[in-house]
Amino acid sequence: MGIKWRSWTVPVVAPALLTTGCVGTQGTPAEPTGTSSATAARPVARVCAGPAAGPVKAPAGAVTVDPDVVGDLAAKTRSSGPNTTFWLRPGTHRLTPDRYSQVVPKKGNSYLGAPGAVLDGRKTNQYAFGGAAPDVTIRHLTVQRFVAPHDEGVVNHDSADGWLIEHTRIQHNSGAGLMAGDRQRVRANCLRGNGQYGMNAYKAEGRIRGLVVEGNEIVGNNTDDWERRRPGCGCTAGVKFWAVDGADVRGNWVHDNRGTGLWADTNNNDFRIEDNLLEANDGAALIYETSYNAVIRKNTIRRNNWVEGRKHAERGDTFPYATVYLSESGGEPRIRARTDKIEIYRNVLEDNWSGITLWENADRFCNSPANTSSGHCTLLVPDPERCAQPAIATAPLYADCRWKTQRVEVHGNRFALDKSVVGCTEKCDRMAVLANYGTYPNWSPYHGARISRAITHEQRNRWYDNVYLGPWEFVAHDPSRVLYFGQWQGTPYQQDTGSTLDTRAGG
């Protein structure tokens, strides 16, 4: 799986602790800056600097866990029944040194950490909490230094359902700090400095429904730099979402991650991404890829994509690498959700490397060798074998075998750019809607400029009532068509009705 930014040639096959600042580096990153009214009025989830403290005494009926007894937490979990509450005393708790040693909760178990309670994997144990038991609660605990393998996770390793993770630090682990299951609630946590993901919302079988990610600080993840180790893997982010049906992602501070901040990849649907602060991520703040139906609103998005955008520009790449990037994603009324489009509105974007790009790869569709989400089909055609000649060339499969960038509305946003702040002279100032010239495979019915025309003119993608400050340019149809504001607003594009541009204002 993973993103394919563009293809011009035949491819090779409610939070508890809020404040307005924080301190740090790539592990403890810099304090929020800037004075925009939208940012100043919105609290920041400063969780890593001071998470809410746990109970200083064991709650009535709780089993007390002793940090001086190696493996005490796992042993007492095994010997206790479901719905047991465990209170971890202050200190460093350890599992037995076998790499597969882990806590396997029973249904309804709760794990509460006293102030200073740490579960430490000592760079030996792979997993902290696993198993299939539903409705487990973890609160007020630090979980650190576990060594989960690539694509696996430390907490809720097996993506069990109904877990609540709250007021917890999950930090300095390999792989993903946290996995996700149905109805999982992730609130007011510090997901910091993990090797691959802060959280990987992935389930081996089926879809994840009803996910809530609220009031977390998600910072400095992908310390192992997996995109460099496996180029094009699409296997990193502060949070990665796969096949999630119904997610509320709100009030989080997602910053200083190596790569993308939030990335929804492959058949996600019905997302609300709102009231977040997304800043200083090396790559895009947000990628929504081969997915459906979302509301992206009231976010502050600043100083993102400086590293990856600049890298591609210095190579001479003309593709408009964006801070908010929609790739083969759009509204689809036939798929049940709280909206039937993708609506991006009332966001503030300041001094990012470029703005919003809507992209559709003509060669990427169900059953195509160019589909990097190999083995997956669209939500409209579950069986990939149906997307083949001759049927794919006619309705309904001609449309339904594609993930289409359609029914996207971008309105009421403020886009501010000061090139002296970003440190660029060109290619960092783009807003775009485009596709490539279809060439592959030879049986594809989407050859030529069909998809470029469709995404630009026929699929109800609209910008309107936005405010642009700074020297913005616009790209339509393909990367060679770079437009001035008047051309973008005029025939045949007719975009940004009611919008304004002040090239002198900057950030």
Short mmCIF file of C-alpha atoms in Angstrom, two decimals:
data_model
loop_
_atom_site.label_atom_id
_atom_site.label_comp_id
_atom_site.label_asym_id
_atom_site.label_seq_id
_atom_site.Cartn_x
_atom_site.Cartn_y
_atom_site.Cartn_z
CA MET A 1 0.00 0.00 0.00
CA GLY A 2 1.04 3.59 0.16
CA ILE A 3 0.93 6.70 -1.88
CA LYS A 4 1.96 7.16 -5.49
CA TRP A 5 2.43 10.92 -5.80
CA ARG A 6 2.35 10.94 -9.57
CA SER A 7 3.03 8.71 -12.54
CA TRP A 8 4.20 10.29 -15.76
CA THR A 9 5.81 7.16 -17.22
CA VAL A 10 4.99 3.47 -17.20
CA PRO A 11 5.44 2.49 -13.54
CA VAL A 12 7.52 -0.29 -12.16
CA VAL A 13 5.22 -2.78 -11.11
CA ALA A 14 -12.44 16.12 24.92
CA PRO A 15 -8.86 16.36 26.19
CA ALA A 16 -7.89 16.91 29.80
CA LEU A 17 -4.73 19.01 29.75
CA LEU A 18 -4.62 21.92 27.33
CA THR A 19 -2.33 24.90 27.13
CA THR A 20 -0.79 27.13 24.52
CA GLY A 21 2.80 25.98 24.34
CA CYS A 22 5.33 23.20 24.75
CA VAL A 23 9.05 22.72 24.66
CA GLY A 24 11.21 20.22 22.82
CA THR A 25 13.48 18.99 19.76
CA GLN A 26 12.90 16.10 17.24
CA GLY A 27 12.03 14.22 20.42
CA THR A 28 10.79 17.28 22.29
CA PRO A 29 10.04 19.77 19.54
CA ALA A 30 9.81 23.48 19.47
CA GLU A 31 7.17 25.64 21.03
CA PRO A 32 4.31 26.82 18.82
CA THR A 33 4.98 30.18 17.22
CA GLY A 34 2.98 32.71 15.28
CA THR A 35 0.29 35.15 16.24
CA SER A 36 -2.67 34.44 13.97
CA SER A 37 -5.96 35.01 15.71
CA ALA A 38 -7.14 31.52 14.81
CA THR A 39 -4.09 29.94 16.43
CA ALA A 40 -4.03 32.18 19.47
CA ALA A 41 -7.66 31.45 20.29
CA ARG A 42 -7.28 27.68 20.05
CA PRO A 43 -5.70 25.69 22.89
CA VAL A 44 -2.90 23.26 22.12
CA ALA A 45 -2.79 19.71 23.48
CA ARG A 46 0.37 20.03 25.55
CA VAL A 47 0.27 16.46 26.77
CA CYS A 48 3.90 15.35 26.61
CA ALA A 49 5.10 18.11 28.93
CA GLY A 50 2.59 17.34 31.65
CA PRO A 51 0.03 14.54 31.33
CA ALA A 52 -2.66 14.27 33.97
CA ALA A 53 -1.43 12.37 37.01
CA GLY A 54 -2.89 9.04 38.01
CA PRO A 55 -4.28 8.02 41.41
CA VAL A 56 -1.77 8.14 44.29
CA LYS A 57 -3.56 5.28 46.05
CA ALA A 58 -5.02 2.08 44.73
CA PRO A 59 -8.76 2.42 43.98
CA ALA A 60 -11.05 0.25 46.04
CA GLY A 61 -10.93 -3.35 44.85
CA ALA A 62 -7.89 -2.83 42.60
CA VAL A 63 -5.02 -5.31 42.37
CA THR A 64 -1.74 -3.61 43.26
CA VAL A 65 1.22 -4.27 40.96
CA ASP A 66 4.75 -4.15 42.40
CA PRO A 67 7.54 -2.68 40.24
CA ASP A 68 10.17 -4.63 42.21
CA VAL A 69 8.75 -7.95 41.01
CA VAL A 70 9.73 -8.62 37.40
CA GLY A 71 6.70 -9.81 35.42
CA ASP A 72 4.24 -8.97 38.21
CA LEU A 73 1.80 -7.16 35.90
CA ALA A 74 1.53 -10.02 33.40
CA ALA A 75 1.32 -12.66 36.14
CA LYS A 76 -1.42 -10.90 38.08
CA THR A 77 -3.36 -10.33 34.86
CA ARG A 78 -3.25 -14.08 34.17
CA SER A 79 -4.42 -14.98 37.69
CA SER A 80 -7.23 -12.40 37.86
CA GLY A 81 -10.62 -12.49 36.20
CA PRO A 82 -12.21 -10.17 33.64
CA ASN A 83 -13.17 -6.62 34.62
CA THR A 84 -10.30 -6.37 37.10
CA THR A 85 -8.65 -3.04 37.83
CA PHE A 86 -4.87 -3.04 38.25
CA TRP A 87 -3.03 -0.18 39.94
CA LEU A 88 0.66 0.09 39.07
CA ARG A 89 2.68 1.54 41.92
CA PRO A 90 5.24 4.31 41.22
CA GLY A 91 8.44 3.03 39.66
CA THR A 92 9.65 1.11 36.62
CA HIS A 93 7.71 -2.06 35.88
CA ARG A 94 9.30 -4.78 33.76
CA LEU A 95 8.19 -7.90 31.97
CA THR A 96 10.23 -11.10 31.95
CA PRO A 97 13.08 -10.81 29.44
CA ASP A 98 11.66 -13.06 26.73
CA ARG A 99 10.95 -10.91 23.68
CA TYR A 100 7.38 -12.22 23.41
CA SER A 101 6.53 -11.56 27.06
CA GLN A 102 3.55 -9.20 27.22
CA VAL A 103 0.42 -8.36 29.18
CA VAL A 104 -2.64 -10.15 27.77
CA PRO A 105 -5.69 -8.44 29.30
CA LYS A 106 -9.07 -10.03 29.87
CA LYS A 107 -12.35 -8.40 28.88
CA GLY A 108 -13.00 -5.14 30.66
CA ASN A 109 -9.66 -4.95 32.48
CA SER A 110 -8.37 -1.53 33.52
CA TYR A 111 -4.73 -0.57 34.04
CA LEU A 112 -4.10 2.60 36.06
CA GLY A 113 -0.67 4.03 36.68
CA ALA A 114 0.24 5.90 39.86
CA PRO A 115 2.30 9.07 39.36
CA GLY A 116 5.67 7.91 38.03
CA ALA A 117 4.51 4.44 36.93
CA VAL A 118 6.43 3.27 33.85
CA LEU A 119 6.19 0.01 31.91
CA ASP A 120 9.61 -0.37 30.29
CA GLY A 121 10.38 -2.91 27.58
CA ARG A 122 14.14 -2.39 28.08
CA LYS A 123 14.67 -2.73 24.29
CA THR A 124 13.98 -6.44 24.81
CA ASN A 125 10.22 -7.05 24.81
CA GLN A 126 8.35 -6.54 21.56
CA TYR A 127 4.85 -5.91 22.88
CA ALA A 128 3.37 -4.32 25.99
CA PHE A 129 -0.37 -5.13 25.73
CA GLY A 130 -1.81 -7.66 23.27
CA GLY A 131 -4.56 -10.21 22.78
CA ALA A 132 -8.14 -10.03 21.57
CA ALA A 133 -9.97 -9.01 24.77
CA PRO A 134 -12.36 -6.08 24.20
CA ASP A 135 -13.10 -3.00 26.30
CA VAL A 136 -9.71 -2.64 27.98
CA THR A 137 -8.72 0.67 29.59
CA ILE A 138 -5.17 2.01 30.01
CA ARG A 139 -4.72 5.29 31.88
CA HIS A 140 -1.95 7.37 33.44
CA LEU A 141 0.89 5.08 32.39
CA THR A 142 4.16 5.54 30.53
CA VAL A 143 4.91 2.73 28.05
CA GLN A 144 8.37 2.94 26.55
CA ARG A 145 11.36 1.20 24.95
CA PHE A 146 9.54 -1.75 23.39
CA VAL A 147 10.83 -3.10 20.08
CA ALA A 148 7.83 -4.06 17.95
CA PRO A 149 8.73 -5.19 14.41
CA HIS A 150 8.01 -3.08 11.35
CA ASP A 151 4.24 -2.52 10.85
CA GLU A 152 3.43 -3.97 14.29
CA GLY A 153 2.50 -2.14 17.47
CA VAL A 154 3.28 -2.05 21.18
CA VAL A 155 -0.06 -1.19 22.83
CA ASN A 156 -3.15 -3.10 21.63
CA HIS A 157 -0.85 -5.10 19.41
CA ASP A 158 -3.71 -7.27 18.09
CA SER A 159 -6.15 -4.40 17.35
CA ALA A 160 -8.76 -5.54 19.84
CA ASP A 161 -12.05 -3.63 20.00
CA GLY A 162 -13.36 -1.03 22.38
CA TRP A 163 -10.12 -0.01 24.07
CA LEU A 164 -9.74 3.33 25.84
CA ILE A 165 -6.22 4.77 26.04
CA GLU A 166 -6.14 7.99 28.01
CA HIS A 167 -3.57 10.26 29.75
CA THR A 168 -0.79 7.86 28.75
CA ARG A 169 2.70 8.37 27.35
CA ILE A 170 3.62 5.90 24.62
CA GLN A 171 7.12 6.84 23.62
CA HIS A 172 10.50 5.74 22.26
CA ASN A 173 9.30 2.39 20.95
CA SER A 174 10.05 0.67 17.65
CA GLY A 175 7.24 0.05 15.17
CA ALA A 176 3.94 1.71 16.10
CA GLY A 177 3.38 2.96 19.61
CA LEU A 178 -0.29 2.03 19.39
CA MET A 179 -2.61 -0.02 17.17
CA ALA A 180 -6.40 0.45 16.91
CA GLY A 181 -9.59 -1.59 16.87
CA ASP A 182 -13.31 -0.85 16.54
CA ARG A 183 -14.71 1.83 18.85
CA GLN A 184 -11.26 2.70 20.15
CA ARG A 185 -10.89 6.01 21.98
CA VAL A 186 -7.48 7.62 22.15
CA ARG A 187 -7.63 10.72 24.32
CA ALA A 188 -5.13 13.13 25.85
CA ASN A 189 -2.09 10.93 25.25
CA CYS A 190 1.51 11.66 24.34
CA LEU A 191 2.52 9.58 21.29
CA ARG A 192 6.14 10.58 21.01
CA GLY A 193 9.35 9.51 19.32
CA ASN A 194 8.21 6.09 18.11
CA GLY A 195 10.19 4.38 15.39
CA GLN A 196 7.49 4.11 12.73
CA TYR A 197 4.06 5.48 13.77
CA GLY A 198 2.62 7.16 16.81
CA MET A 199 -0.49 5.11 16.03
CA ASN A 200 -1.22 2.65 13.23
CA ALA A 201 -5.01 2.29 12.85
CA TYR A 202 -4.87 -1.04 11.06
CA LYS A 203 -6.75 -4.30 11.54
CA ALA A 204 -5.67 -7.46 9.75
CA GLU A 205 -9.29 -8.57 9.19
CA GLY A 206 -12.21 -6.26 8.53
CA ARG A 207 -12.68 -2.54 9.00
CA ILE A 208 -12.23 -0.27 12.01
CA ARG A 209 -15.40 1.62 12.95
CA GLY A 210 -16.08 4.46 15.34
CA LEU A 211 -12.52 5.60 16.06
CA VAL A 212 -11.96 8.69 18.21
CA VAL A 213 -8.54 10.42 18.35
CA GLU A 214 -8.91 13.48 20.56
CA GLY A 215 -6.64 15.91 22.36
CA ASN A 216 -3.38 14.01 21.86
CA GLU A 217 0.12 15.32 21.26
CA ILE A 218 1.60 13.32 18.38
CA VAL A 219 5.20 14.35 17.97
CA GLY A 220 8.56 13.27 16.59
CA ASN A 221 7.50 9.87 15.24
CA ASN A 222 9.21 7.84 12.50
CA THR A 223 12.57 8.13 14.23
CA ASP A 224 13.72 5.09 12.23
CA ASP A 225 13.12 6.99 8.96
CA TRP A 226 11.34 4.17 7.16
CA GLU A 227 10.70 6.08 3.93
CA ARG A 228 14.46 6.36 3.48
CA ARG A 229 15.03 2.70 4.36
CA ARG A 230 12.18 1.52 2.08
CA PRO A 231 11.62 4.23 -0.51
CA GLY A 232 7.99 4.61 -1.52
CA CYS A 233 6.71 2.26 1.19
CA GLY A 234 4.03 4.69 2.39
CA CYS A 235 4.63 3.21 5.84
CA THR A 236 5.10 6.22 8.11
CA ALA A 237 3.16 9.05 9.72
CA GLY A 238 2.31 10.53 13.07
CA VAL A 239 -0.91 8.52 12.63
CA LYS A 240 -1.76 6.22 9.71
CA PHE A 241 -5.35 5.10 9.07
CA TRP A 242 -6.29 2.05 6.98
CA ALA A 243 -9.89 1.04 6.15
CA VAL A 244 -11.38 3.10 8.97
CA ASP A 245 -15.13 3.69 8.62
CA GLY A 246 -16.09 6.63 10.83
CA ALA A 247 -13.36 8.59 12.61
CA ASP A 248 -13.32 11.79 14.65
CA VAL A 249 -9.86 13.31 14.77
CA ARG A 250 -10.07 16.51 16.77
CA GLY A 251 -8.13 18.80 19.03
CA ASN A 252 -4.76 17.11 18.48
CA TRP A 253 -1.34 18.74 18.23
CA VAL A 254 0.46 16.86 15.45
CA HIS A 255 3.93 18.27 15.00
CA ASP A 256 7.56 17.65 14.13
CA ASN A 257 7.00 14.17 12.76
CA ARG A 258 9.49 12.89 10.22
CA GLY A 259 7.25 12.65 7.18
CA THR A 260 3.47 13.09 7.14
CA GLY A 261 1.43 14.20 10.13
CA LEU A 262 -1.92 12.44 9.50
CA TRP A 263 -2.30 9.95 6.65
CA ALA A 264 -5.51 8.11 5.72
CA ASP A 265 -4.68 5.44 3.15
CA THR A 266 -6.95 2.96 1.35
CA ASN A 267 -10.73 2.78 1.72
CA ASN A 268 -11.19 5.06 4.68
CA ASN A 269 -14.60 6.74 4.90
CA ASP A 270 -16.53 9.26 6.95
CA PHE A 271 -13.74 11.24 8.63
CA ARG A 272 -14.09 14.46 10.59
CA ILE A 273 -10.72 16.13 11.01
CA GLU A 274 -11.28 19.32 12.97
CA ASP A 275 -9.77 21.77 15.44
CA ASN A 276 -6.28 20.28 15.15
CA LEU A 277 -2.95 22.09 15.10
CA LEU A 278 -0.76 20.47 12.42
CA GLU A 279 2.67 22.05 12.26
CA ALA A 280 6.32 21.57 11.38
CA ASN A 281 5.93 18.06 10.00
CA ASP A 282 8.67 17.23 7.48
CA GLY A 283 6.08 16.15 4.91
CA ALA A 284 2.42 16.89 4.30
CA ALA A 285 0.28 17.84 7.25
CA LEU A 286 -2.53 15.64 5.92
CA ILE A 287 -2.86 13.03 3.18
CA TYR A 288 -6.25 11.54 2.30
CA GLU A 289 -5.62 8.75 -0.20
CA THR A 290 -7.91 6.33 -2.07
CA SER A 291 -10.63 7.14 0.45
CA TYR A 292 -14.09 8.68 0.68
CA ASN A 293 -16.31 11.32 2.32
CA ALA A 294 -14.62 13.63 4.83
CA VAL A 295 -14.98 16.98 6.55
CA ILE A 296 -11.70 18.83 7.16
CA ARG A 297 -12.45 22.03 9.04
CA LYS A 298 -11.20 24.60 11.53
CA ASN A 299 -7.63 23.29 11.58
CA THR A 300 -4.52 25.44 11.90
CA ILE A 301 -1.87 24.12 9.51
CA ARG A 302 1.52 25.82 9.44
CA ARG A 303 5.17 25.31 8.52
CA ASN A 304 4.62 21.81 7.11
CA ASN A 305 6.28 20.04 4.17
CA TRP A 306 9.44 22.16 4.21
CA VAL A 307 11.77 19.14 4.11
CA GLU A 308 10.02 16.92 1.56
CA GLY A 309 8.71 19.74 -0.62
CA ARG A 310 12.14 21.33 -0.88
CA LYS A 311 13.78 17.98 -1.61
CA HIS A 312 11.58 17.40 -4.65
CA ALA A 313 11.90 20.98 -5.89
CA GLU A 314 15.68 20.81 -5.73
CA ARG A 315 15.54 17.70 -7.91
CA GLY A 316 13.65 19.68 -10.53
CA ASP A 317 10.34 17.89 -9.97
CA THR A 318 7.40 19.99 -11.20
CA PHE A 319 4.69 18.10 -9.34
CA PRO A 320 2.86 20.35 -6.81
CA TYR A 321 3.77 18.57 -3.59
CA ALA A 322 1.16 19.80 -1.17
CA THR A 323 0.61 20.31 2.53
CA VAL A 324 -2.96 18.98 2.25
CA TYR A 325 -2.94 16.27 -0.40
CA LEU A 326 -5.99 14.41 -1.70
CA SER A 327 -4.99 11.48 -3.87
CA GLU A 328 -7.75 9.52 -5.60
CA SER A 329 -10.20 10.55 -2.88
CA GLY A 330 -13.59 12.18 -3.05
CA GLY A 331 -17.22 12.30 -2.05
CA GLU A 332 -19.38 9.32 -2.89
CA PRO A 333 -23.12 9.47 -2.05
CA ARG A 334 -23.52 5.71 -2.42
CA ILE A 335 -21.26 5.05 0.55
CA ARG A 336 -22.97 5.81 3.85
CA ALA A 337 -21.37 8.62 5.82
CA ARG A 338 -22.16 11.89 7.61
CA THR A 339 -21.35 13.72 4.37
CA ASP A 340 -21.41 12.81 0.69
CA LYS A 341 -18.43 14.94 -0.32
CA ILE A 342 -15.04 16.05 0.89
CA GLU A 343 -15.37 19.51 2.33
CA ILE A 344 -12.30 21.54 3.32
CA TYR A 345 -13.32 24.76 5.01
CA ARG A 346 -12.52 27.36 7.69
CA ASN A 347 -8.91 26.22 7.94
CA VAL A 348 -5.90 28.52 8.33
CA LEU A 349 -2.81 27.50 6.34
CA GLU A 350 0.29 29.60 7.03
CA ASP A 351 3.78 29.36 5.54
CA ASN A 352 3.59 25.77 4.38
CA TRP A 353 5.29 24.36 1.30
CA SER A 354 2.35 24.82 -1.10
CA GLY A 355 -1.32 24.46 -0.23
CA ILE A 356 -3.88 21.91 -1.38
CA THR A 357 -3.45 19.47 -4.26
CA LEU A 358 -6.26 17.35 -5.68
CA TRP A 359 -4.74 14.53 -7.70
CA GLU A 360 -5.96 11.47 -9.55
CA ASN A 361 -3.53 9.02 -11.10
CA ALA A 362 -5.03 7.90 -14.41
CA ASP A 363 -3.17 4.60 -14.19
CA ARG A 364 -4.22 3.74 -10.63
CA PHE A 365 -7.48 1.80 -10.35
CA CYS A 366 -8.72 -1.51 -9.03
CA ASN A 367 -6.87 -4.46 -10.63
CA SER A 368 -4.24 -2.23 -12.25
CA PRO A 369 -0.58 -3.14 -11.73
CA ALA A 370 -0.07 0.57 -11.01
CA ASN A 371 -2.28 0.40 -7.91
CA THR A 372 0.10 0.61 -4.95
CA SER A 373 -2.71 -0.58 -2.65
CA SER A 374 -2.26 -3.99 -4.21
CA GLY A 375 -5.01 -6.53 -3.64
CA HIS A 376 -7.56 -3.86 -2.69
CA CYS A 377 -10.52 -2.74 -4.75
CA THR A 378 -12.84 0.23 -4.33
CA LEU A 379 -15.73 0.13 -1.84
CA LEU A 380 -18.09 0.05 -4.83
CA VAL A 381 -16.58 -3.07 -6.44
CA PRO A 382 -15.33 -5.50 -3.79
CA ASP A 383 -14.06 -8.11 -6.29
CA PRO A 384 -10.95 -6.93 -8.18
CA GLU A 385 -11.46 -9.53 -10.92
CA ARG A 386 -14.53 -7.65 -12.14
CA CYS A 387 -12.31 -4.68 -13.07
CA ALA A 388 -10.99 -6.20 -16.28
CA GLN A 389 -11.62 -5.98 -20.00
CA PRO A 390 -14.07 -5.87 -21.57
CA ALA A 391 -16.45 -4.95 -18.72
CA ILE A 392 -14.29 -2.18 -17.23
CA ALA A 393 -14.64 -0.11 -20.39
CA THR A 394 -18.40 0.32 -19.90
CA ALA A 395 -20.75 1.54 -17.17
CA PRO A 396 -20.92 1.04 -14.27
CA LEU A 397 -17.41 -0.41 -13.87
CA TYR A 398 -15.73 2.35 -15.90
CA ALA A 399 -16.51 4.72 -13.00
CA ASP A 400 -16.76 2.32 -10.06
CA CYS A 401 -13.37 0.63 -10.51
CA ARG A 402 -11.67 3.96 -9.84
CA TRP A 403 -11.02 5.84 -6.64
CA LYS A 404 -12.13 9.22 -7.96
CA THR A 405 -11.14 12.67 -6.79
CA GLN A 406 -14.59 14.17 -7.05
CA ARG A 407 -17.11 16.31 -5.14
CA VAL A 408 -14.37 18.19 -3.27
CA GLU A 409 -15.19 21.68 -2.02
CA VAL A 410 -12.46 24.02 -0.75
CA HIS A 411 -13.98 27.16 0.70
CA GLY A 412 -13.73 29.76 3.43
CA ASN A 413 -10.05 29.05 4.10
CA ARG A 414 -7.16 31.47 4.67
CA PHE A 415 -3.97 30.67 2.78
CA ALA A 416 -0.97 32.81 3.78
CA LEU A 417 2.51 32.44 2.32
CA ASP A 418 5.69 34.39 2.98
CA LYS A 419 8.44 32.83 0.85
CA SER A 420 11.13 34.40 3.00
CA VAL A 421 9.81 32.44 5.97
CA VAL A 422 9.61 29.18 4.05
CA GLY A 423 13.00 29.85 2.45
CA CYS A 424 11.99 29.24 -1.15
CA THR A 425 11.86 31.11 -4.43
CA GLU A 426 9.61 28.81 -6.50
CA LYS A 427 7.41 25.68 -6.43
CA CYS A 428 6.29 26.30 -2.85
CA ASP A 429 3.32 28.46 -3.86
CA ARG A 430 0.96 26.02 -5.59
CA MET A 431 -2.73 25.18 -5.37
CA ALA A 432 -3.60 22.38 -7.78
CA VAL A 433 -6.16 20.08 -9.38
CA LEU A 434 -4.61 17.67 -11.87
CA ALA A 435 -3.95 14.20 -13.22
CA ASN A 436 -1.42 12.51 -15.45
CA TYR A 437 -1.69 11.31 -19.05
CA GLY A 438 -2.94 7.72 -18.86
CA THR A 439 -0.61 5.14 -20.40
CA TYR A 440 -0.65 1.93 -18.35
CA PRO A 441 -1.53 -0.94 -18.45
CA ASN A 442 -2.18 -1.47 -22.14
CA TRP A 443 -5.76 -2.66 -21.49
CA SER A 444 -6.67 0.37 -19.39
CA PRO A 445 -9.72 2.33 -20.64
CA TYR A 446 -8.27 5.51 -19.10
CA HIS A 447 -5.49 6.27 -21.61
CA GLY A 448 -4.77 9.82 -22.70
CA ALA A 449 -6.11 12.97 -21.05
CA ARG A 450 -9.49 11.54 -20.01
CA ILE A 451 -8.81 11.66 -16.27
CA SER A 452 -7.09 15.07 -16.47
CA ARG A 453 -10.22 16.49 -18.08
CA ALA A 454 -12.50 14.74 -15.64
CA ILE A 455 -10.81 15.89 -12.43
CA THR A 456 -10.42 19.45 -13.71
CA HIS A 457 -13.81 20.01 -15.31
CA GLU A 458 -16.28 17.20 -14.73
CA GLN A 459 -16.04 15.86 -11.19
CA ARG A 460 -17.44 18.82 -9.22
CA ASN A 461 -14.19 19.91 -7.59
CA ARG A 462 -14.59 23.54 -6.53
CA TRP A 463 -12.67 26.29 -4.75
CA TYR A 464 -14.65 29.36 -3.61
CA ASP A 465 -14.73 32.18 -1.03
CA ASN A 466 -11.10 31.74 0.05
CA VAL A 467 -8.57 34.39 1.07
CA TYR A 468 -5.06 34.21 -0.41
CA LEU A 469 -2.20 36.25 1.03
CA GLY A 470 1.11 36.04 -0.81
CA PRO A 471 2.33 35.10 -4.29
CA TRP A 472 0.10 32.10 -5.02
CA GLU A 473 -0.03 30.26 -8.34
CA PHE A 474 -2.46 27.61 -9.51
CA VAL A 475 -2.03 24.38 -11.44
CA ALA A 476 -4.84 22.77 -13.43
CA HIS A 477 -5.17 19.68 -15.64
CA ASP A 478 -1.45 18.74 -15.56
CA PRO A 479 1.80 20.17 -14.11
CA SER A 480 2.56 22.20 -17.23
CA ARG A 481 -0.50 24.45 -16.78
CA VAL A 482 0.58 26.96 -14.17
CA LEU A 483 -2.00 29.73 -13.93
CA TYR A 484 -2.23 33.21 -12.48
CA PHE A 485 -5.19 34.00 -10.26
CA GLY A 486 -7.18 35.62 -13.07
CA GLN A 487 -6.67 32.60 -15.34
CA TRP A 488 -7.69 30.26 -12.50
CA GLN A 489 -10.89 32.24 -11.98
CA GLY A 490 -11.61 32.60 -15.70
CA THR A 491 -12.81 30.26 -18.41
CA PRO A 492 -12.49 27.29 -18.65
CA TYR A 493 -11.49 26.67 -14.99
CA GLN A 494 -13.84 29.09 -13.21
CA GLN A 495 -12.39 28.40 -9.78
CA ASP A 496 -12.35 30.52 -6.62
CA THR A 497 -15.51 32.51 -7.22
CA GLY A 498 -15.78 35.09 -4.43
CA SER A 499 -12.14 34.60 -3.37
CA THR A 500 -9.50 37.33 -2.99
CA LEU A 501 -5.76 37.44 -3.59
CA ASP A 502 -3.28 39.96 -2.14
CA THR A 503 0.16 39.07 -3.46
CA ARG A 504 1.89 41.62 -1.24
CA ALA A 505 0.48 40.49 2.09
CA GLY A 506 2.55 37.36 2.66
CA GLY A 507 2.26 35.44 5.92
#
